[in-house]
Amino acid sequence: MADINPTNNNLVIGEGVTFKGSISAPGKAVINGNVTGELTADDLLIGTKGQVTGTVRAREIDVHGELNEDIVCKDHLLIHSTGKVSGTLEYHELEIQRGGKFKGNMNQK
């Protein structure tokens, strides 16, 4: 039987998994599948095959895959060379590696 650790508030959406709805993860959310809807997390990591579309709020966001629509990043957003972000972005710090893509409107807070 797997250990259940109540202090480990992380979420993983695996490759090939599709989720539609609202997610609230108090820890880290790792998305390697497809999420459509509202996602709130402290730390969000979107893997190279991950795709998130909807309203996203997180303290830190690390994008290797795709992130679309309304994004609020309270601290640091990093778009890796394979990452694509589109939509409306509100951020504190933004870093885009060579090859990373952003399309839309951005507003620094």
Short mmCIF file of C-alpha atoms in Angstrom, two decimals:
data_model
loop_
_atom_site.label_atom_id
_atom_site.label_comp_id
_atom_site.label_asym_id
_atom_site.label_seq_id
_atom_site.Cartn_x
_atom_site.Cartn_y
_atom_site.Cartn_z
CA MET A 1 0.00 0.00 0.00
CA ALA A 2 1.29 3.50 -0.87
CA ASP A 3 2.28 5.96 1.82
CA ILE A 4 -0.22 8.73 2.38
CA ASN A 5 1.58 11.90 3.43
CA PRO A 6 -0.83 14.73 4.38
CA THR A 7 1.94 17.36 4.06
CA ASN A 8 2.58 16.43 0.43
CA ASN A 9 0.00 18.58 -1.41
CA ASN A 10 1.24 17.96 -4.95
CA LEU A 11 -0.74 16.97 -8.02
CA VAL A 12 0.44 15.14 -11.16
CA ILE A 13 -1.61 14.85 -14.36
CA GLY A 14 0.16 12.19 -16.41
CA GLU A 15 0.81 11.99 -20.13
CA GLY A 16 -2.32 10.90 -21.99
CA VAL A 17 -4.66 12.05 -19.19
CA THR A 18 -7.36 14.61 -20.06
CA PHE A 19 -8.99 16.65 -17.28
CA LYS A 20 -11.82 19.19 -17.63
CA GLY A 21 -12.91 21.24 -14.63
CA SER A 22 -11.36 23.09 -11.69
CA ILE A 23 -8.16 22.16 -9.89
CA SER A 24 -6.84 23.71 -6.70
CA ALA A 25 -3.43 22.37 -5.67
CA PRO A 26 -1.91 23.97 -2.56
CA GLY A 27 1.54 22.60 -3.49
CA LYS A 28 3.06 21.84 -6.88
CA ALA A 29 1.01 20.85 -9.93
CA VAL A 30 2.83 18.92 -12.67
CA ILE A 31 0.90 18.72 -15.94
CA ASN A 32 2.05 16.25 -18.59
CA GLY A 33 -1.44 15.68 -20.01
CA ASN A 34 -4.24 17.98 -21.10
CA VAL A 35 -6.11 20.26 -18.66
CA THR A 36 -9.01 22.51 -19.64
CA GLY A 37 -10.66 24.78 -17.08
CA GLU A 38 -9.49 26.60 -13.98
CA LEU A 39 -6.18 25.70 -12.33
CA THR A 40 -4.80 27.24 -9.14
CA ALA A 41 -1.48 26.09 -7.66
CA ASP A 42 1.45 27.44 -5.71
CA ASP A 43 3.96 26.11 -8.25
CA LEU A 44 2.95 24.96 -11.75
CA LEU A 45 5.13 22.88 -14.06
CA ILE A 46 3.87 22.11 -17.56
CA GLY A 47 5.87 19.31 -19.17
CA THR A 48 6.81 19.19 -22.86
CA LYS A 49 3.68 17.18 -23.71
CA GLY A 50 1.49 19.12 -21.28
CA GLN A 51 -1.22 21.54 -22.37
CA VAL A 52 -3.27 23.81 -20.12
CA THR A 53 -6.13 25.96 -21.43
CA GLY A 54 -8.23 28.17 -19.18
CA THR A 55 -7.80 30.45 -16.19
CA VAL A 56 -4.51 29.79 -14.42
CA ARG A 57 -3.26 31.33 -11.17
CA ALA A 58 0.07 30.37 -9.61
CA ARG A 59 2.99 31.85 -7.70
CA GLU A 60 5.56 30.30 -10.05
CA ILE A 61 4.99 28.85 -13.51
CA ASP A 62 7.48 26.78 -15.50
CA VAL A 63 6.35 26.08 -19.10
CA HIS A 64 7.90 23.39 -21.33
CA GLY A 65 4.61 22.67 -23.17
CA GLU A 66 1.60 24.92 -23.84
CA LEU A 67 -0.29 27.38 -21.64
CA ASN A 68 -3.29 29.26 -23.07
CA GLU A 69 -5.92 31.89 -22.11
CA ASP A 70 -5.92 33.89 -18.83
CA ILE A 71 -2.73 33.58 -16.77
CA VAL A 72 -1.85 35.25 -13.47
CA CYS A 73 1.66 34.56 -12.19
CA LYS A 74 2.36 36.20 -8.85
CA ASP A 75 6.14 35.71 -8.88
CA HIS A 76 8.15 34.21 -11.75
CA LEU A 77 7.10 32.80 -15.14
CA LEU A 78 9.69 30.87 -17.14
CA ILE A 79 8.97 29.89 -20.75
CA HIS A 80 11.50 27.26 -21.80
CA SER A 81 12.75 26.84 -25.38
CA THR A 82 9.95 24.32 -26.10
CA GLY A 83 7.28 26.38 -24.31
CA LYS A 84 4.38 28.26 -25.88
CA VAL A 85 2.21 30.72 -23.97
CA SER A 86 -0.73 32.60 -25.47
CA GLY A 87 -3.49 34.77 -24.09
CA THR A 88 -3.63 37.43 -21.41
CA LEU A 89 -0.72 37.35 -18.99
CA GLU A 90 -0.31 39.18 -15.69
CA TYR A 91 3.10 38.59 -14.12
CA HIS A 92 5.74 39.92 -11.73
CA GLU A 93 8.89 38.52 -13.44
CA LEU A 94 9.07 36.98 -16.91
CA GLU A 95 11.86 34.93 -18.47
CA ILE A 96 11.73 33.52 -22.00
CA GLN A 97 14.47 31.20 -23.19
CA ARG A 98 15.60 31.31 -26.81
CA GLY A 99 12.97 29.46 -28.85
CA GLY A 100 10.21 30.01 -26.29
CA LYS A 101 7.08 31.69 -27.63
CA PHE A 102 4.56 34.19 -26.27
CA LYS A 103 1.55 35.59 -28.12
CA GLY A 104 -1.02 37.90 -26.58
CA ASN A 105 -1.23 40.72 -24.07
CA MET A 106 1.00 41.03 -21.03
CA ASN A 107 0.88 43.27 -17.99
CA GLN A 108 3.67 43.43 -15.42
CA LYS A 109 2.54 43.89 -11.79
#
